[in-house]
Amino acid sequence: MAKIFCIANQKGGVGKTTTAVNLAAGLAQLHQRVLLVDLDPQGNATMGAGINKAELTISIYEVLLGLKEVKSAIVHSGPGKFDVLPANRELAGAEVEMVELDNREKRLKVALNSVDADYDFMLIDCPPALSMLTLNGLCSAHGVIIPMQCEYYALEGLSDLVNTIKKVHAKLNPDLKIIGLLRVMFDPRMTLSQQVSAQLEQHFGDKVFKTIVPRNVRLAEAPSYGLPGVIFDPSSRGAQAYIAFGAELVERIDSF
Ligand code: ATP
Ligand code: MG
């Protein structure tokens, strides 16, 4: 059975997609079978995996609306060695169109069930909102990985996300839990980063992953080459951190 994780944080630009794409590539390097699910109409995970979102014939949109089988939408990211359920801006329409459908929070769950045996991990890159799409992600997953920048406002949004996760756990998906908080874009020279990081550890204990992803320009450059940072420059500090994060997840997998 595949482990299904949402990469979620309703704050924009905190490193969700970078985490989803590089964790997918990191896990693939550890010989895990990975499906990266792009649940964001921005299609950044799709592009970051080297797939042109403008040229998709079938995307996650048709799958959520029940127009196509999930298998027909999945494409392979050659360099990353993982599969992708891709998205583009069409997906924004699904948000509205799904309102009319039965079981609207569980459309993605039903779709992913049908390919469960093909993967060890499914990673869902969520959009920056607590929307119907994110709800579909949360209803499909065993757990949530929350990327966070260690800055003052990071903690503010966290309680909304934690509350949403608690509600989904109580009402819609009893499997759901917080797998952990991942510190990303970390700058150890900043006192504030150190302070927020220490606060997180104090508050969330072993829910804070040991791996810390540093701010590293190679991770930011990689998407413009259509490559995960882990493949673009494997020796960079950012790539190394995501490979280490993949190993940390695999090591702790039985505890999730
Ligand atoms: P959105 O909310 O819009 O979906 P996001 O949370 O998915 O955004 P990303 O797109 O992963 O965030 O990252 C935002 C920006 O920060 C991107 O330009 C990305 O390349 C850059 N970035 C992410 N992680 C790092 C890092 N560790 N070092 C340097 N730049 C990074
Ligand atoms: Mg994103």
Tab-separated table of C-alpha atoms and ligand atoms in Angstrom:
chain	number	residue	atom	x	y	z
A	1	MET	CA	0.000	0.000	0.000
A	2	ALA	CA	1.337	3.419	-0.963
A	3	LYS	CA	2.025	6.031	1.689
A	4	ILE	CA	0.206	9.169	0.616
A	5	PHE	CA	1.421	12.535	1.878
A	6	CYS	CA	0.124	16.026	1.229
A	7	ILE	CA	2.646	18.819	1.051
A	8	ALA	CA	0.515	21.634	2.377
A	9	ASN	CA	0.672	25.140	3.783
A	10	GLN	CA	-1.903	27.747	2.846
A	11	LYS	CA	0.787	30.406	2.829
A	12	GLY	CA	2.073	31.100	-0.666
A	13	GLY	CA	5.671	30.685	-1.739
A	14	VAL	CA	6.875	28.760	1.299
A	15	GLY	CA	8.499	25.929	-0.634
A	16	LYS	CA	5.686	23.379	-1.052
A	17	THR	CA	6.340	22.666	-4.709
A	18	THR	CA	10.116	22.666	-4.326
A	19	THR	CA	9.680	20.148	-1.513
A	20	ALA	CA	7.220	17.970	-3.456
A	21	VAL	CA	9.368	17.804	-6.604
A	22	ASN	CA	12.684	17.266	-4.847
A	23	LEU	CA	11.324	14.787	-2.346
A	24	ALA	CA	9.848	12.847	-5.270
A	25	ALA	CA	13.258	12.786	-6.962
A	26	GLY	CA	15.038	12.021	-3.677
A	27	LEU	CA	12.753	9.067	-2.938
A	28	ALA	CA	13.113	7.800	-6.522
A	29	GLN	CA	16.882	7.748	-6.007
A	30	LEU	CA	16.259	5.520	-3.009
A	31	HIS	CA	14.484	3.118	-5.407
A	32	GLN	CA	11.012	4.054	-4.214
A	33	ARG	CA	8.170	4.095	-6.738
A	34	VAL	CA	6.766	7.615	-6.556
A	35	LEU	CA	3.724	9.398	-7.965
A	36	LEU	CA	3.854	13.191	-7.731
A	37	VAL	CA	0.317	14.581	-7.764
A	38	ASP	CA	-0.012	18.200	-8.880
A	39	LEU	CA	-3.103	19.593	-7.196
A	40	ASP	CA	-2.355	23.247	-7.968
A	41	PRO	CA	-3.746	25.040	-11.061
A	42	GLN	CA	-0.409	26.905	-11.223
A	43	GLY	CA	1.058	23.611	-12.491
A	44	ASN	CA	4.447	24.372	-10.939
A	45	ALA	CA	5.122	20.811	-9.837
A	46	THR	CA	4.285	19.611	-13.357
A	47	MET	CA	6.748	22.075	-14.908
A	48	GLY	CA	9.365	21.426	-12.224
A	49	ALA	CA	9.217	17.743	-13.104
A	50	GLY	CA	10.019	18.636	-16.722
A	51	ILE	CA	6.504	18.235	-18.141
A	52	ASN	CA	5.055	21.026	-20.257
A	53	LYS	CA	1.728	21.958	-18.676
A	54	ALA	CA	0.609	23.718	-21.871
A	55	GLU	CA	0.827	20.474	-23.851
A	56	LEU	CA	-1.146	18.156	-21.603
A	57	THR	CA	-3.854	16.195	-23.350
A	58	ILE	CA	-5.262	14.758	-20.119
A	59	SER	CA	-4.655	16.227	-16.670
A	60	ILE	CA	-5.819	15.808	-13.087
A	61	TYR	CA	-8.785	18.026	-13.968
A	62	GLU	CA	-10.474	15.346	-16.085
A	63	VAL	CA	-9.674	12.754	-13.425
A	64	LEU	CA	-11.314	14.756	-10.620
A	65	LEU	CA	-14.414	15.326	-12.701
A	66	GLY	CA	-14.630	11.617	-13.495
A	67	LEU	CA	-14.135	12.144	-17.234
A	68	LYS	CA	-10.919	10.083	-17.502
A	69	GLU	CA	-9.170	7.234	-15.717
A	70	VAL	CA	-6.226	8.274	-13.567
A	71	LYS	CA	-3.907	5.913	-15.473
A	72	SER	CA	-4.562	7.747	-18.731
A	73	ALA	CA	-3.441	11.059	-17.208
A	74	ILE	CA	-0.196	9.883	-15.578
A	75	VAL	CA	3.050	10.827	-17.321
A	76	HIS	CA	6.635	9.871	-16.510
A	77	SER	CA	9.261	12.386	-15.490
A	78	GLY	CA	12.283	10.892	-17.252
A	79	PRO	CA	15.100	12.680	-15.436
A	80	GLY	CA	13.370	12.514	-12.042
A	81	LYS	CA	12.504	8.808	-12.408
A	82	PHE	CA	9.048	9.289	-10.935
A	83	ASP	CA	5.498	9.523	-12.308
A	84	VAL	CA	3.388	12.667	-12.360
A	85	LEU	CA	-0.338	13.271	-12.319
A	86	PRO	CA	-0.061	16.681	-13.960
A	87	ALA	CA	-2.080	19.889	-13.692
A	88	ASN	CA	-2.555	23.157	-15.487
A	89	ARG	CA	-4.855	26.148	-15.163
A	90	GLU	CA	-7.870	24.105	-16.255
A	91	LEU	CA	-7.842	22.727	-12.727
A	92	ALA	CA	-9.060	26.063	-11.380
A	93	GLY	CA	-12.431	25.250	-12.980
A	94	ALA	CA	-12.678	21.964	-11.098
A	95	GLU	CA	-13.004	23.859	-7.853
A	96	VAL	CA	-16.364	25.234	-8.988
A	97	GLU	CA	-17.518	22.269	-11.041
A	98	MET	CA	-16.935	19.779	-8.231
A	99	VAL	CA	-19.407	21.582	-5.980
A	100	GLU	CA	-22.217	19.963	-7.935
A	101	LEU	CA	-20.806	16.444	-7.692
A	102	ASP	CA	-21.407	13.708	-5.122
A	103	ASN	CA	-18.660	12.943	-2.676
A	104	ARG	CA	-16.833	16.053	-3.803
A	105	GLU	CA	-14.146	15.982	-1.100
A	106	LYS	CA	-13.192	12.421	-1.978
A	107	ARG	CA	-12.802	12.561	-5.759
A	108	LEU	CA	-9.008	12.450	-5.585
A	109	LYS	CA	-9.007	9.691	-2.982
A	110	VAL	CA	-11.136	7.454	-5.201
A	111	ALA	CA	-8.883	8.165	-8.190
A	112	LEU	CA	-5.629	7.461	-6.331
A	113	ASN	CA	-7.036	4.225	-4.884
A	114	SER	CA	-7.043	2.735	-8.352
A	115	VAL	CA	-3.238	3.074	-8.734
A	116	ASP	CA	-2.313	2.403	-5.121
A	117	ALA	CA	-0.542	-0.872	-5.878
A	118	ASP	CA	1.804	0.793	-8.385
A	119	TYR	CA	3.571	3.096	-5.908
A	120	ASP	CA	5.410	3.210	-2.593
A	121	PHE	CA	4.757	6.929	-2.169
A	122	MET	CA	2.292	9.451	-3.522
A	123	LEU	CA	3.143	13.091	-2.853
A	124	ILE	CA	0.413	15.669	-3.337
A	125	ASP	CA	1.509	19.247	-4.019
A	126	CYS	CA	-1.320	21.436	-2.659
A	127	PRO	CA	-2.220	24.968	-3.736
A	128	PRO	CA	-1.705	27.894	-1.334
A	129	ALA	CA	-5.268	27.893	0.034
A	130	LEU	CA	-7.492	25.820	2.272
A	131	SER	CA	-9.768	25.183	-0.708
A	132	MET	CA	-11.825	22.286	-2.093
A	133	LEU	CA	-8.711	21.119	-3.924
A	134	THR	CA	-6.636	21.090	-0.737
A	135	LEU	CA	-9.521	19.352	1.034
A	136	ASN	CA	-9.379	16.633	-1.639
A	137	GLY	CA	-5.653	16.303	-0.928
A	138	LEU	CA	-6.223	16.042	2.824
A	139	CYS	CA	-9.001	13.464	2.370
A	140	SER	CA	-6.685	11.276	0.260
A	141	ALA	CA	-3.623	11.314	2.491
A	142	HIS	CA	-2.233	9.447	5.470
A	143	GLY	CA	-0.390	12.522	6.557
A	144	VAL	CA	0.676	16.066	5.944
A	145	ILE	CA	4.174	17.411	5.497
A	146	ILE	CA	4.251	21.124	6.254
A	147	PRO	CA	7.135	23.100	4.784
A	148	MET	CA	7.858	26.240	6.790
A	149	GLN	CA	10.120	29.184	6.551
A	150	CYS	CA	11.495	30.075	9.953
A	151	GLU	CA	10.177	33.618	10.085
A	152	TYR	CA	7.848	35.507	12.372
A	153	TYR	CA	4.613	35.184	10.378
A	154	ALA	CA	5.160	31.498	9.658
A	155	LEU	CA	3.709	30.538	13.021
A	156	GLU	CA	0.613	32.649	12.589
A	157	GLY	CA	-0.817	30.687	9.644
A	158	LEU	CA	0.174	27.391	11.173
A	159	SER	CA	-2.694	27.270	13.661
A	160	ASP	CA	-5.289	27.609	10.850
A	161	LEU	CA	-3.688	24.726	9.014
A	162	VAL	CA	-3.453	22.588	12.147
A	163	ASN	CA	-7.136	23.284	12.902
A	164	THR	CA	-8.154	22.325	9.379
A	165	ILE	CA	-6.173	19.093	9.654
A	166	LYS	CA	-7.886	18.330	12.987
A	167	LYS	CA	-11.333	18.928	11.472
A	168	VAL	CA	-10.624	16.742	8.450
A	169	HIS	CA	-9.280	14.057	10.790
A	170	ALA	CA	-12.449	14.192	12.899
A	171	LYS	CA	-15.021	14.352	10.117
A	172	LEU	CA	-13.647	13.052	6.843
A	173	ASN	CA	-10.377	11.151	7.129
A	174	PRO	CA	-9.494	9.414	10.402
A	175	ASP	CA	-6.136	8.330	8.926
A	176	LEU	CA	-4.904	11.891	8.586
A	177	LYS	CA	-2.162	13.203	10.818
A	178	ILE	CA	0.658	15.667	10.756
A	179	ILE	CA	3.748	13.765	9.676
A	180	GLY	CA	5.994	16.663	10.353
A	181	LEU	CA	7.161	20.209	9.885
A	182	LEU	CA	10.026	20.716	7.474
A	183	ARG	CA	12.190	23.780	7.915
A	184	VAL	CA	12.978	25.148	4.451
A	185	MET	CA	14.831	28.124	2.936
A	186	PHE	CA	16.744	28.160	6.185
A	187	ASP	CA	19.372	30.818	6.737
A	188	PRO	CA	21.458	29.932	9.787
A	189	ARG	CA	23.035	33.406	9.837
A	190	MET	CA	19.724	34.955	10.812
A	191	THR	CA	19.058	35.063	14.515
A	192	LEU	CA	15.313	35.073	13.861
A	193	SER	CA	15.575	31.807	11.884
A	194	GLN	CA	17.372	30.213	14.818
A	195	GLN	CA	14.782	31.500	17.271
A	196	VAL	CA	11.744	30.394	15.259
A	197	SER	CA	13.391	27.047	14.604
A	198	ALA	CA	13.952	26.544	18.358
A	199	GLN	CA	10.338	27.561	19.049
A	200	LEU	CA	9.091	24.997	16.557
A	201	GLU	CA	11.122	22.254	18.216
A	202	GLN	CA	9.846	23.282	21.637
A	203	HIS	CA	6.239	23.331	20.508
A	204	PHE	CA	6.093	20.380	18.134
A	205	GLY	CA	8.886	18.132	19.467
A	206	ASP	CA	9.602	15.161	17.231
A	207	LYS	CA	7.024	16.408	14.697
A	208	VAL	CA	9.827	18.666	13.463
A	209	PHE	CA	11.967	16.802	10.937
A	210	LYS	CA	15.667	16.569	11.698
A	211	THR	CA	16.561	17.537	8.152
A	212	ILE	CA	16.747	21.281	7.512
A	213	VAL	CA	16.662	22.541	3.921
A	214	PRO	CA	18.918	25.583	3.500
A	215	ARG	CA	18.247	28.514	1.226
A	216	ASN	CA	20.117	27.457	-1.885
A	217	VAL	CA	19.971	29.162	-5.254
A	218	ARG	CA	20.464	25.900	-7.185
A	219	LEU	CA	17.024	24.734	-5.984
A	220	ALA	CA	15.497	27.947	-7.325
A	221	GLU	CA	17.324	27.684	-10.669
A	222	ALA	CA	16.452	24.046	-11.369
A	223	PRO	CA	12.791	24.519	-12.456
A	224	SER	CA	13.811	26.769	-15.356
A	225	TYR	CA	15.714	23.741	-16.720
A	226	GLY	CA	12.696	21.487	-16.162
A	227	LEU	CA	14.634	19.472	-13.616
A	228	PRO	CA	14.287	18.749	-9.907
A	229	GLY	CA	17.159	20.399	-7.983
A	230	VAL	CA	18.200	16.930	-6.832
A	231	ILE	CA	18.974	16.047	-10.479
A	232	PHE	CA	20.094	19.486	-11.703
A	233	ASP	CA	22.936	19.803	-9.194
A	234	PRO	CA	23.101	16.714	-6.976
A	235	SER	CA	26.088	18.001	-5.016
A	236	SER	CA	24.460	21.310	-4.040
A	237	ARG	CA	23.540	21.796	-0.406
A	238	GLY	CA	19.846	22.052	-1.294
A	239	ALA	CA	19.858	18.780	-3.244
A	240	GLN	CA	21.755	17.024	-0.473
A	241	ALA	CA	19.194	18.211	2.070
A	242	TYR	CA	16.274	16.828	0.058
A	243	ILE	CA	18.060	13.496	-0.444
A	244	ALA	CA	18.631	13.381	3.322
A	245	PHE	CA	14.956	14.232	3.871
A	246	GLY	CA	13.912	11.331	1.642
A	247	ALA	CA	16.138	9.018	3.676
A	248	GLU	CA	14.681	10.371	6.937
A	249	LEU	CA	11.151	9.630	5.705
A	250	VAL	CA	12.010	6.115	4.549
A	251	GLU	CA	13.747	5.410	7.845
A	252	ARG	CA	10.736	6.550	9.876
A	253	ILE	CA	8.102	5.124	7.551
A	254	ASP	CA	6.871	2.451	9.952
A	255	SER	CA	6.083	5.074	12.569
A	256	PHE	CA	3.699	6.966	10.259
B	1	ATP	P1	2.925	28.472	-4.021
B	1	ATP	O1	2.263	28.754	-2.725
B	1	ATP	O2	2.819	29.596	-5.004
B	1	ATP	O3	2.514	27.154	-4.608
B	1	ATP	P2	5.206	27.126	-2.965
B	1	ATP	O4	4.860	27.074	-1.518
B	1	ATP	O5	4.962	25.912	-3.759
B	1	ATP	O6	4.486	28.364	-3.680
B	1	ATP	P3	7.794	27.174	-4.153
B	1	ATP	O7	7.244	27.468	-5.494
B	1	ATP	O8	8.352	25.826	-3.902
B	1	ATP	O9	6.729	27.550	-3.039
B	1	ATP	O10	8.939	28.200	-3.760
B	1	ATP	C1	8.754	29.609	-3.861
B	1	ATP	C2	10.019	30.220	-4.451
B	1	ATP	O11	11.120	29.987	-3.587
B	1	ATP	C3	10.402	29.608	-5.788
B	1	ATP	O12	10.943	30.588	-6.595
B	1	ATP	C4	11.468	28.581	-5.409
B	1	ATP	O13	12.377	28.333	-6.448
B	1	ATP	C5	12.134	29.255	-4.232
B	1	ATP	N1	12.690	28.289	-3.274
B	1	ATP	C6	12.035	27.278	-2.676
B	1	ATP	N2	12.831	26.622	-1.815
B	1	ATP	C7	14.039	27.244	-1.875
B	1	ATP	C8	15.290	27.059	-1.195
B	1	ATP	N3	15.473	26.080	-0.294
B	1	ATP	N4	16.308	27.894	-1.518
B	1	ATP	C9	16.130	28.896	-2.412
B	1	ATP	N5	14.979	29.131	-3.053
B	1	ATP	C10	13.947	28.316	-2.808
B	2	MG	MG	3.515	25.570	-5.241
